[in-house]
CSV table of C-alpha atoms and ligand atoms in Angstrom, one decimal:
chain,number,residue,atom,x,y,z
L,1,UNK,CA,59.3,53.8,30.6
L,2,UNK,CA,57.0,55.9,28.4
L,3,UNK,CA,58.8,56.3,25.5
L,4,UNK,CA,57.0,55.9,22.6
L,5,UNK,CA,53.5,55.4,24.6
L,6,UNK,CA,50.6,57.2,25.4
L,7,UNK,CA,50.7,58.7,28.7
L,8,UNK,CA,47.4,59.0,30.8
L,9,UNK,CA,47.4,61.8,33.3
L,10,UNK,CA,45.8,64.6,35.1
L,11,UNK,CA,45.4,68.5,33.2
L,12,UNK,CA,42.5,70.7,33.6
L,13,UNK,CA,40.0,70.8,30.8
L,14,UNK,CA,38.2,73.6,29.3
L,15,UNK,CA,35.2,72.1,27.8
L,16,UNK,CA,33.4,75.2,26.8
L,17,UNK,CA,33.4,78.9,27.0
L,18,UNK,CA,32.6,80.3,30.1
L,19,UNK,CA,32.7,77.3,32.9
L,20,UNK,CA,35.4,77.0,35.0
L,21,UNK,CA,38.0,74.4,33.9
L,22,UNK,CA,37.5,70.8,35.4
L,23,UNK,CA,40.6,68.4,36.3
L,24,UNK,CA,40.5,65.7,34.5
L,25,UNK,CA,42.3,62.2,33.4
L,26,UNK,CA,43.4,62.6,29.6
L,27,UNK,CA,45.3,61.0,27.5
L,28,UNK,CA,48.7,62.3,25.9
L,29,UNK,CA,49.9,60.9,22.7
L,30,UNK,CA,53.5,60.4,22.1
L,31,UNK,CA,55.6,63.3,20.1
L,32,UNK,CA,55.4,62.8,16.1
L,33,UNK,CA,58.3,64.0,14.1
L,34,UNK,CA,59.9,67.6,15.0
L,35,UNK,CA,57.7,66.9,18.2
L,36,UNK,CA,58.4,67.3,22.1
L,37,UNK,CA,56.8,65.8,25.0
L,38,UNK,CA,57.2,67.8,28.4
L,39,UNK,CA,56.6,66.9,31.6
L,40,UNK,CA,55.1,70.3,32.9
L,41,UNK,CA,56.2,71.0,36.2
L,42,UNK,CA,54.7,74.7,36.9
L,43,UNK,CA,52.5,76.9,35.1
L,44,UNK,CA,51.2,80.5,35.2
L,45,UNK,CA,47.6,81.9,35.0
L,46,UNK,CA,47.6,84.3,31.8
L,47,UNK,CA,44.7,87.2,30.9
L,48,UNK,CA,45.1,85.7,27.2
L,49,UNK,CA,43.9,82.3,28.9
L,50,UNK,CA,41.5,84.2,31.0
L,51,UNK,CA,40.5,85.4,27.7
L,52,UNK,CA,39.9,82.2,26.0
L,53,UNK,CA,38.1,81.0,28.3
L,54,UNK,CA,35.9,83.8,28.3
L,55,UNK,CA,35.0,82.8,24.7
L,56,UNK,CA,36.5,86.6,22.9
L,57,UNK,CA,39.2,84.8,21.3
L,58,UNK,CA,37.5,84.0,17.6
L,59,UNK,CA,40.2,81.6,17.0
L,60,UNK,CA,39.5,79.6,20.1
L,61,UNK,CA,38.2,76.2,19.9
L,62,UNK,CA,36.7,74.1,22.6
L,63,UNK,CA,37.6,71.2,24.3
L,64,UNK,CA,40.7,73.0,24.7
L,65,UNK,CA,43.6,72.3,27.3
L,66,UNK,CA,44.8,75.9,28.6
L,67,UNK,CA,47.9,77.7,29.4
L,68,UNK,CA,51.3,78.8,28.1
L,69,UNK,CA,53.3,80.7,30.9
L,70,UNK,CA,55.0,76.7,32.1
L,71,UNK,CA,58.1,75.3,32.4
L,72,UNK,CA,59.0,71.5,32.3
L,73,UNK,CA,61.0,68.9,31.6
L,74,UNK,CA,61.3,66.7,28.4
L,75,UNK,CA,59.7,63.6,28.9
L,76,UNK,CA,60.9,62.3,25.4
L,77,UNK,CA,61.4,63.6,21.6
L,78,UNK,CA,60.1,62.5,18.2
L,79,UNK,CA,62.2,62.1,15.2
L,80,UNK,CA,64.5,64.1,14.0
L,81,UNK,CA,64.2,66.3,17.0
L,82,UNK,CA,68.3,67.9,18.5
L,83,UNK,CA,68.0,70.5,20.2
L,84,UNK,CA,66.5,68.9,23.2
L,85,UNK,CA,66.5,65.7,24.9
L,86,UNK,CA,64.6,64.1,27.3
L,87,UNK,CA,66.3,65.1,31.0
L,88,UNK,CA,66.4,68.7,29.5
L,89,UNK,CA,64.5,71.5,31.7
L,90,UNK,CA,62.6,73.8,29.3
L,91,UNK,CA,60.1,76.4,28.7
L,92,UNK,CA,57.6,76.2,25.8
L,93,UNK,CA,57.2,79.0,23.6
L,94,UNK,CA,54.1,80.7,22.2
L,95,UNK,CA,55.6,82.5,19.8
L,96,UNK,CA,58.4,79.9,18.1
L,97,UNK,CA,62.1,80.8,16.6
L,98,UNK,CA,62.2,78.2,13.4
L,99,UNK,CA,65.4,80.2,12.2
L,100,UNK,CA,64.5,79.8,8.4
L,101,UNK,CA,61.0,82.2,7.9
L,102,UNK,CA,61.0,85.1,6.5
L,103,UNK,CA,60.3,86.8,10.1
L,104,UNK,CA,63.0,84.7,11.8
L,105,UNK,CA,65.3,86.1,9.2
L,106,UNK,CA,64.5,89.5,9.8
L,107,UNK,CA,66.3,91.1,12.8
L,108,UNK,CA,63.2,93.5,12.7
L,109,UNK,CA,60.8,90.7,14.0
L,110,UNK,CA,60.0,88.2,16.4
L,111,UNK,CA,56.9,86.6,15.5
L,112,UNK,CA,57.9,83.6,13.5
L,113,UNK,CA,55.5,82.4,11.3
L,114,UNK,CA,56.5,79.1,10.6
L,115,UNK,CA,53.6,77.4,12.7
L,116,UNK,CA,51.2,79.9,13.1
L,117,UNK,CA,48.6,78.6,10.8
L,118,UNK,CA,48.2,75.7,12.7
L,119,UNK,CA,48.6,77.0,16.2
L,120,UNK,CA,46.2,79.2,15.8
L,121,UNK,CA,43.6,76.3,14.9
L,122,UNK,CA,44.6,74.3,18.2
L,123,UNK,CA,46.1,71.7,16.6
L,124,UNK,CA,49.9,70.5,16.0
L,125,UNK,CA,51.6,71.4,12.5
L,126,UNK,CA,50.3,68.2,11.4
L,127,UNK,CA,46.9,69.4,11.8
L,128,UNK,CA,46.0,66.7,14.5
L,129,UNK,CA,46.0,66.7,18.7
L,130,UNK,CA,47.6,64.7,20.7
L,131,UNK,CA,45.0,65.0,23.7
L,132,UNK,CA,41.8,63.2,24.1
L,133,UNK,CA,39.8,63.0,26.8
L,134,UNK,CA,36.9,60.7,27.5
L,135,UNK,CA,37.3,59.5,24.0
L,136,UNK,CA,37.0,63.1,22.8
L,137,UNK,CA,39.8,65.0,21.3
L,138,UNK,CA,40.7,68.5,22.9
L,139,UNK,CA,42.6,71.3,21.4
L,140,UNK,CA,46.2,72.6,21.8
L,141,UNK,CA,46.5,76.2,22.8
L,142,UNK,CA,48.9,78.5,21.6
L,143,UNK,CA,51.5,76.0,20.9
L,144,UNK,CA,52.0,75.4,24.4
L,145,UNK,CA,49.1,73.7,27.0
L,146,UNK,CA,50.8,73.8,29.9
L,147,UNK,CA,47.7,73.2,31.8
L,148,UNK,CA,48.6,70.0,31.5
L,149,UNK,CA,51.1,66.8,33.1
L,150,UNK,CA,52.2,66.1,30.1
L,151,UNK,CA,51.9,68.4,26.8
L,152,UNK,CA,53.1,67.7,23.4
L,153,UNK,CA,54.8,70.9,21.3
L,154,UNK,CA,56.8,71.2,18.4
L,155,UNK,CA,60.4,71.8,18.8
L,156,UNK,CA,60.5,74.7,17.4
L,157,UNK,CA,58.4,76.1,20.1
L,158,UNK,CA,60.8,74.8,22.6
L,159,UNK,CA,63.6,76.9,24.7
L,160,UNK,CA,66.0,74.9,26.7
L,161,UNK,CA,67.1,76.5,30.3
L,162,UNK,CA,69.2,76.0,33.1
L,163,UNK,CA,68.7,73.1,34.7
L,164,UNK,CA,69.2,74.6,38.4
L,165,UNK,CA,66.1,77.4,37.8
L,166,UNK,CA,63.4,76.7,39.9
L,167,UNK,CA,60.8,76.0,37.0
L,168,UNK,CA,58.0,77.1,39.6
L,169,UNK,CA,59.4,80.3,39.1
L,170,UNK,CA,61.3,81.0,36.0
L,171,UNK,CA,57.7,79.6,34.2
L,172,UNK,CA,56.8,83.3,34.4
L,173,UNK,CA,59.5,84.6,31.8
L,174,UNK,CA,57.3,82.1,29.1
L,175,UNK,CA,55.2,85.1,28.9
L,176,UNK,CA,54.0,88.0,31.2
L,177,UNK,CA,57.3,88.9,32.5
L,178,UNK,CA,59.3,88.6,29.0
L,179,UNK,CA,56.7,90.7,27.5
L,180,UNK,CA,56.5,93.9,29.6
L,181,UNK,CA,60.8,94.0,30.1
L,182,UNK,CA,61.3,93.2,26.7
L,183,UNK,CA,58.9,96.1,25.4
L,184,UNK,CA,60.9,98.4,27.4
L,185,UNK,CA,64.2,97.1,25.9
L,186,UNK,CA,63.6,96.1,22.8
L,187,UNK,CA,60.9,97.7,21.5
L,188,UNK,CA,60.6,101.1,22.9
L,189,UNK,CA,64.8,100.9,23.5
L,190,UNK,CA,64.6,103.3,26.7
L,191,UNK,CA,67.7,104.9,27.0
L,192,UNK,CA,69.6,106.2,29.9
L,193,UNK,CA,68.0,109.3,31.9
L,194,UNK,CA,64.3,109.5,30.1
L,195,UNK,CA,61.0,109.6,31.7
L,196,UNK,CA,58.7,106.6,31.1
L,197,UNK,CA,55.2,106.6,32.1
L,198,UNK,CA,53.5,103.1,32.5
L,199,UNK,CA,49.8,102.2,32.3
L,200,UNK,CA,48.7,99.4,34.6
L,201,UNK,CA,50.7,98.3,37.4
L,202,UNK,CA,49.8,94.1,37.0
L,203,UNK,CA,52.6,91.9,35.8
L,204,UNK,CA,52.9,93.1,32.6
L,205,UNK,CA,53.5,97.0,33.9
L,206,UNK,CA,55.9,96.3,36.6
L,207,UNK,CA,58.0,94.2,34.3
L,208,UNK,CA,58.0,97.2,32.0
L,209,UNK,CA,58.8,99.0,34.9
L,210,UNK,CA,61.3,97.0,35.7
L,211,UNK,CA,62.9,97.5,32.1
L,212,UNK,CA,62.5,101.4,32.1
L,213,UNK,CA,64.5,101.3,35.1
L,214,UNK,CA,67.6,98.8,33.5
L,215,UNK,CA,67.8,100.7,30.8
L,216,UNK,CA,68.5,103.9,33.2
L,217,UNK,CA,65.2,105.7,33.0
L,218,UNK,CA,65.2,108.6,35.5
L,219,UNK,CA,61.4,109.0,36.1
L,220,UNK,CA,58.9,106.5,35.8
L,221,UNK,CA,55.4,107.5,36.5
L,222,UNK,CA,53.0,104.5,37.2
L,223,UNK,CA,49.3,105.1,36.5
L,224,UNK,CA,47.1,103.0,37.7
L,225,UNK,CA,43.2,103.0,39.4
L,226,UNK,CA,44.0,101.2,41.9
L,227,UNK,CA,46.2,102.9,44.1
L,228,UNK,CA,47.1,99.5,46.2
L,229,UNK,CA,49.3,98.7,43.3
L,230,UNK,CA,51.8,101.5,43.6
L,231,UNK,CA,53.7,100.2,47.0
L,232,UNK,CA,54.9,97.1,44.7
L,233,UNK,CA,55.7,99.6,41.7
L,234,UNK,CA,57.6,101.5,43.8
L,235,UNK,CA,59.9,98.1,44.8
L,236,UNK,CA,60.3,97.5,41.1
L,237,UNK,CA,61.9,100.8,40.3
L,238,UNK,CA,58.6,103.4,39.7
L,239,UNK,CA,59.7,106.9,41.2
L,240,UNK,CA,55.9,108.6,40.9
L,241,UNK,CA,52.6,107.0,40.9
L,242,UNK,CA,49.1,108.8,39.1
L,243,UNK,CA,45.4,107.5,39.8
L,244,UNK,CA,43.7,109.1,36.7
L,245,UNK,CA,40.8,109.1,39.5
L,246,UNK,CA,41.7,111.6,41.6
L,247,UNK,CA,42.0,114.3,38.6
L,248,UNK,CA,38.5,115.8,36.5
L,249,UNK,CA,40.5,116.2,33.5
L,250,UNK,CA,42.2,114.3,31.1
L,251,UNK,CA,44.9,112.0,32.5
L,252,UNK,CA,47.6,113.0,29.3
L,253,UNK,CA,47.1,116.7,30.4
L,254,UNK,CA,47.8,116.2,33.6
L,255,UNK,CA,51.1,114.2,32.6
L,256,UNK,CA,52.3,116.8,30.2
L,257,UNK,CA,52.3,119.3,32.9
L,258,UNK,CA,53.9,117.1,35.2
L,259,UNK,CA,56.8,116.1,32.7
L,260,UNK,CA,57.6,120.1,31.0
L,261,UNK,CA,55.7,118.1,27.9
L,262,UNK,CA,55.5,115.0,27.9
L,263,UNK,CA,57.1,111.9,28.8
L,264,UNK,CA,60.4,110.3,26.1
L,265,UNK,CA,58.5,106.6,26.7
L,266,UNK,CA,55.0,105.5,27.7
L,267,UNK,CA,53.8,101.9,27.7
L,268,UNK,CA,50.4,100.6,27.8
L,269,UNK,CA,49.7,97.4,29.3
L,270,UNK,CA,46.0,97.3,30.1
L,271,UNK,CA,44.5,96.5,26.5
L,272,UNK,CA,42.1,99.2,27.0
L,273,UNK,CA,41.9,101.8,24.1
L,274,UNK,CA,41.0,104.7,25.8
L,275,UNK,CA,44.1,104.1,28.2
L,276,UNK,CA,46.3,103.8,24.6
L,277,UNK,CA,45.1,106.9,23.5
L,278,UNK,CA,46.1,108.6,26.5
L,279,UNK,CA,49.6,106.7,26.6
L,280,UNK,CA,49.8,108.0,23.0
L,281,UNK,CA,49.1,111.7,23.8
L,282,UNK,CA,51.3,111.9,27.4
L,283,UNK,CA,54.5,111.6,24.9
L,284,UNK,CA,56.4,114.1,24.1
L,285,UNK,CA,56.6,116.6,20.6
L,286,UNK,CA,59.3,115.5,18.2
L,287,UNK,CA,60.5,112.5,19.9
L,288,UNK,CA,57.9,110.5,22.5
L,289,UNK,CA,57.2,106.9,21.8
L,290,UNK,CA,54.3,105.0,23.1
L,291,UNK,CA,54.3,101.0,23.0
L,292,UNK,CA,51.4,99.0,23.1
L,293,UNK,CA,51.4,95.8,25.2
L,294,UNK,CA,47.6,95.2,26.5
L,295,UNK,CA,45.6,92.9,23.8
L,296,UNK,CA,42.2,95.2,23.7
L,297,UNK,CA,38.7,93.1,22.9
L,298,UNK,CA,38.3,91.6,19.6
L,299,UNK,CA,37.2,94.1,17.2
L,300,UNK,CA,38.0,97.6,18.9
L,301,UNK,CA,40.1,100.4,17.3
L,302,UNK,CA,42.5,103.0,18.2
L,303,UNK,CA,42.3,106.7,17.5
L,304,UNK,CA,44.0,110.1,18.0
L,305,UNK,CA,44.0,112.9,15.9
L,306,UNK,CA,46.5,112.5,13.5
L,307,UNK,CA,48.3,115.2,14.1
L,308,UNK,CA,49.9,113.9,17.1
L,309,UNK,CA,52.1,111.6,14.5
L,310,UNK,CA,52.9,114.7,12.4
L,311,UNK,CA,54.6,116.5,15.2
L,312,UNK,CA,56.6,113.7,15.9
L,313,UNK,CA,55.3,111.3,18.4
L,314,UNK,CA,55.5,107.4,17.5
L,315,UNK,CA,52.4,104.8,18.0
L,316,UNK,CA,54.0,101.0,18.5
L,317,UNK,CA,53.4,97.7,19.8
L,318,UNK,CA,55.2,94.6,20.4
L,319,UNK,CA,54.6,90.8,21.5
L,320,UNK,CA,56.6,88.6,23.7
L,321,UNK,CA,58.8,91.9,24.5
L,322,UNK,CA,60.5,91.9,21.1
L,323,UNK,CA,62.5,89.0,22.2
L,324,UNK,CA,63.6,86.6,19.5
L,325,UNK,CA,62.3,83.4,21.8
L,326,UNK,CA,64.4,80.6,21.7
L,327,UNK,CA,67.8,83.1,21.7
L,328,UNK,CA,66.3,84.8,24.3
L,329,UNK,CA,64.1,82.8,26.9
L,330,UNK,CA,67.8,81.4,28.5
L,331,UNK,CA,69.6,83.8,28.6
L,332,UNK,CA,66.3,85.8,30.5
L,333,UNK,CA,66.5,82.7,32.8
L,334,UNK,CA,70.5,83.4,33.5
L,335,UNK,CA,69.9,87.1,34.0
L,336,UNK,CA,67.2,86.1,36.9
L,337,UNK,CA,69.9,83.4,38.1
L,338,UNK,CA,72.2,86.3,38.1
L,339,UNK,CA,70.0,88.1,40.4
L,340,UNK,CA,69.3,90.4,37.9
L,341,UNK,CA,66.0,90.1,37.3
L,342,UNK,CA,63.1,89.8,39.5
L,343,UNK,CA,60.8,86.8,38.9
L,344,UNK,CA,60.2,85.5,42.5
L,345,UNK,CA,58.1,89.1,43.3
L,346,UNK,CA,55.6,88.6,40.8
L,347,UNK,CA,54.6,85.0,42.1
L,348,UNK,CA,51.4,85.9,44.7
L,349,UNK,CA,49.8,82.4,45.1
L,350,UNK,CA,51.2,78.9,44.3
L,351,UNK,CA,48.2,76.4,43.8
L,352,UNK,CA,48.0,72.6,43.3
L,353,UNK,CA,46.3,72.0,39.6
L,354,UNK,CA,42.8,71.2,41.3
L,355,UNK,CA,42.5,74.9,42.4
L,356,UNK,CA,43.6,76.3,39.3
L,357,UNK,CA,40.0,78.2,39.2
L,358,UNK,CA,41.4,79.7,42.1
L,359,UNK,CA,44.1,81.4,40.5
L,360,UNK,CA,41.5,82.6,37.7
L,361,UNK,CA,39.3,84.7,40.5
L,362,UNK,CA,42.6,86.2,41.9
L,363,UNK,CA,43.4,87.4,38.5
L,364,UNK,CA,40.1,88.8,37.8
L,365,UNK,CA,39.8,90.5,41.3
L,366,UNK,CA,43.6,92.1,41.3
L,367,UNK,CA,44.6,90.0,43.8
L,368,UNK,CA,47.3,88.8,42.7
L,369,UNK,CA,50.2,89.5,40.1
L,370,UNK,CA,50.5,86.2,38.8
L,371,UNK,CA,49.5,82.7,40.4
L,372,UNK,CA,51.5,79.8,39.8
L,373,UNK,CA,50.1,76.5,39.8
L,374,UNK,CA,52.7,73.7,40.3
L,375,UNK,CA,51.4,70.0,38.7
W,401,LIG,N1,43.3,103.0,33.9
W,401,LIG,C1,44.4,102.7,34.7
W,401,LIG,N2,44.7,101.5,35.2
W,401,LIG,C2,43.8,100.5,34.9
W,401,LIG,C3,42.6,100.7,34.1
W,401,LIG,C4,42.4,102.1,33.6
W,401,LIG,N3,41.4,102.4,32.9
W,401,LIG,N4,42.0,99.6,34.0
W,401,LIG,C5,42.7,98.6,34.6
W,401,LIG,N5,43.8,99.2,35.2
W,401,LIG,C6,44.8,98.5,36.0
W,401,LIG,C7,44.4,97.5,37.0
W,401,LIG,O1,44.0,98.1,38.2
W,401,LIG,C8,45.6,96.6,37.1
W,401,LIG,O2,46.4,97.0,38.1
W,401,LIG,O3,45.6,97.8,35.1
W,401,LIG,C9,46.3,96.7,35.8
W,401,LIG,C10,46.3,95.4,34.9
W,401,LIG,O4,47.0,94.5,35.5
W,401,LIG,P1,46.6,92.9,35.4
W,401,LIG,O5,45.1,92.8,35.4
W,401,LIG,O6,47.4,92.2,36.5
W,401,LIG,O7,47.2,92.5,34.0
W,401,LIG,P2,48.6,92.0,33.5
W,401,LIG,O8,48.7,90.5,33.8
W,401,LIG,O9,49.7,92.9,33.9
W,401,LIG,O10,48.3,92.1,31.9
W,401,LIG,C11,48.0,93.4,31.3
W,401,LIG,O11,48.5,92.7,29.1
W,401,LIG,O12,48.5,90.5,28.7
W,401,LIG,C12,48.0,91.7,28.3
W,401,LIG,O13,45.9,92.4,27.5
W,401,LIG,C13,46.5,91.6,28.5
W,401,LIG,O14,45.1,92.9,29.9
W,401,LIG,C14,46.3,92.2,29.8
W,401,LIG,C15,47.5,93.2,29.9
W,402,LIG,ZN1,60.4,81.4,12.0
C-alpha cells in the first residue's frame, strides 16, 4: 500500500535546457490537500514540451519533469479531495476548471485562472514540489508531468474518464487533439457548407480538420510544405491540398482566387507569424475568421494592414480548443468511444519511457503525428 507514502519510481528528467531528457529514479511525494496522485499510464510528446526543453519558454525552470498530453489512474487523493478517487481512470489538465474564478464563470472563457500563478512557476499551489531526485527537487510542468510513474496534480486540474478508454490512446485528447477540433468548433464555430482553409497538416491541423469537417464544412483546403502530409489530411476529411512552394506569389492570393474571395474560416496551427498573416488575409471581406492555434517564439508579433479588420475579417485565437476542460475532456473521450472521433490515427510510434528522446527526433523531423510513450 502506498497511501500516504512516498513513492520511488522511474520518470524522465530534464536537468537542463537543451540535453535530451535522462530516465531516472525519483521520488514522488504523497498528495497534500486538494491534491491527486496518478499513476500515469501513457503520455504524448507535445511541441510545448519540445519547446521547454529547448529553453524559449521564459517561465521554464530546470530540473523539470516534462509532459502533459497523459492519461492515468489515481493512485490516491489528499484531503478534502471528491471528485476522484483512487481506482478512477483520468486525464490531467493543463488548463484547470476550478468552477468559482472569474474565467470559469464566464461562458466566454476557458482558461481558468485559479492556479495559474503557481503553475506557471513549476511548483504546486502550495508553492512547493513534490519530486526530488538525487536529493534535488525538480519542477512540475504545466500542472501536469506526465513524464512521469507517478505525478502529483491538483484536483482541479483533474478530468475523470471512462474507465474502458484505452489511456494509451485517449492521452492524446489532454492536449493536441482537443485543441485543433475544439478551435474549429468552439472557437471559430464553423458552420455547415463553408470553406475552411488549414495551415499545417501535424496533429494540431488534422484535428482542425477534422472539426471543419463535423461541423459540415464543404471545402477544406490543407496548406502545408510538405506535401507527404496531405494523403493523411485527405483521410481526415481535407478535400484540397496547397504547397505555398510550388507558387512565386503570395500564398493568400493564390487562395482568394481559388475560393471567388476568400475562405468563411482559416486556422493556423504552425505558430509561425508569417503563416498567420497569411491565414489572416486568405479570409473573406465582411465575414472571414481566422483562429490562431500555433504558439509562435517568445517575443514575435503579428501584423497586417489594418484595414483588413475594417472590411470585416476577424483575427482570433484560442487554447485547449475553447473547451471548458473538466466538462469537456469526457465527454471528448465518449465521442472517440462512440467512434466519432479519431484518436487512434494520430498515434505514429508507441515508445517504452527509456526512448522517450526518440519520440522528440520524430517530432522534430515530421515523422510522426504524435508518439506515445506508454510507462
Ligand atoms: N508553411 C506551411 N506549412 C508549414 C510551414 C510553413 N511555413 N512550416 C511548417 N509547416 C508544417 C509542417 O510541415 C508540419 O506538417 O506545419 C506542420 C506542423 O505540424 P507539427 O510539427 O506536427 O505540429 P503540431 O503538433 O500539429 O503542432 C502545431 O501548434 O502546439 C502548437 O505551436 C505549437 O508548433 C505547434 C503547432
Ligand atoms: Zn477557474
Amino acid at each position: 500500500d502506498t497511501v500516504g507514502k512516498t513513492i520511488t519510481c522511474k520518470a524522465a528528467v530534464a536537468w537542463e535546457a537543451k540535453k535530451p531528457l535522462v530516465t531516472e529514479t525519483i521520488e514522488v511525494e504523497p498528495p497534500r490537500a486538494g491534491e491527486v496522485r496518478i499513476k500515469i499510464l501513457a503520455t504524448g510528446v507535445c511541441h510545448t514540451d519540445a519547446y521547454t526543453l529547448d529553453g524559449f519558454d521564459s517561465e521554464g525552470a530546470f530540473p523539470v519533469v516534462l509532459g502533459h498530453e497523459g492519461g492515468g489512474i489515481v493512485e490516491s487523493v489528499g484531503e478534502g479531495v471528491t471528485s476522484v478517487k483512487t481506482g478512477d481512470h483520468v486525464i490531467p489538465l493543463y488548463i484547470p476548471q476550478c468552477y468559482d474564478c472569474k474565467f470559469c464563470t464566464s461562458k466566454k472563457t476557458n482558461l481558468c485562472s485559479k492556479i495559474r500563478a503557481t503553475q506557471g512557476k513549476g511548483v504546486m499551489p502550495d508553492g512547493t514540489s513534490r519530486f526530488r531526485c538525487n536529493g534535488k527537487q525538480l519542477f512540475h510542468f504545466m500542472g501536469c508531468s506526465t513524464f512521469s510513474e507517478y505525478t502529483v496534480v491538483a484536483e482541479i486540474s483533474v478530468s475523470k474518464v471512462d474507465e474502458k478508454a484505452p489511456l494509451e490512446k485517449v492521452c492524446l485528447l489532454g492536449c493536441g487533439i482537443s485543441t485543433g477540433y475544439g478551435a474549429a468548433l468552439n472557437s471559430a464555430g464553423v458552420e455547415s457548407g463553408s470553406t475552411c482553409a488549414v495551415w499545417g497538416l501535424g496533429a494540431v491541423g488534422l484535428a482542425v480538420i477534422m472539426g471543419c469537417k463535423k461541423a459540415g464544412a464543404t471545402r477544406i483546403i490543407g496548406v502545408d510544405i510538405n506535401s507527404a502530409k496531405f494523403k493523411v489530411a485527405e483521410d481526415f476529411g481535407c478535400t484540397e491540398f496547397i504547397n505555398p512552394k510550388d507558387y512565386d506569389k503570395p500564398i493568400q492570393e493564390v487562395i482568394v482566387e481559388k475560393t471567388d474571395g476568400g475562405c468563411d474560416y482559416t486556422f493556423e496551427c504552425i505558430g509561425n507569424i508569417g503563416t498567420m498573416r497569411a491565414a489572416l488575409e486568405s479570409c473573406h471581406k465582411g465575414w472571414g475568421v481566422s483562429t490562431i492555434i500555433g504558439v509562435a517564439g517568445a517575443g514575435q508579433e503579428i501584423s497586417t494592414k489594418p484595414f483588413q479588420l475594417v472590411t470585416g475579417r476577424v483575427w482570433k485565437g484560442s487554447a485547449f480548443g475553447g473547451w471548458k476542460s473538466r466538462d469537456s475532456v469526457p465527454k471528448l473521450v465518449d465521442e472517440y468511444m462512440r467512434k466519432e472521433l479519431k484518436v487512434d490515427e494520430f498515434v505514429s510510434f508507441t515508445l517504452p519511457l527509456d526512448k522517450i528522446n526518440e519520440a522528440f527526433d520524430y517530432m522534430h523531423s515530421g515523422k510522426s503525428i504524435r508518439s506515445v510513450v506508454k510507462l
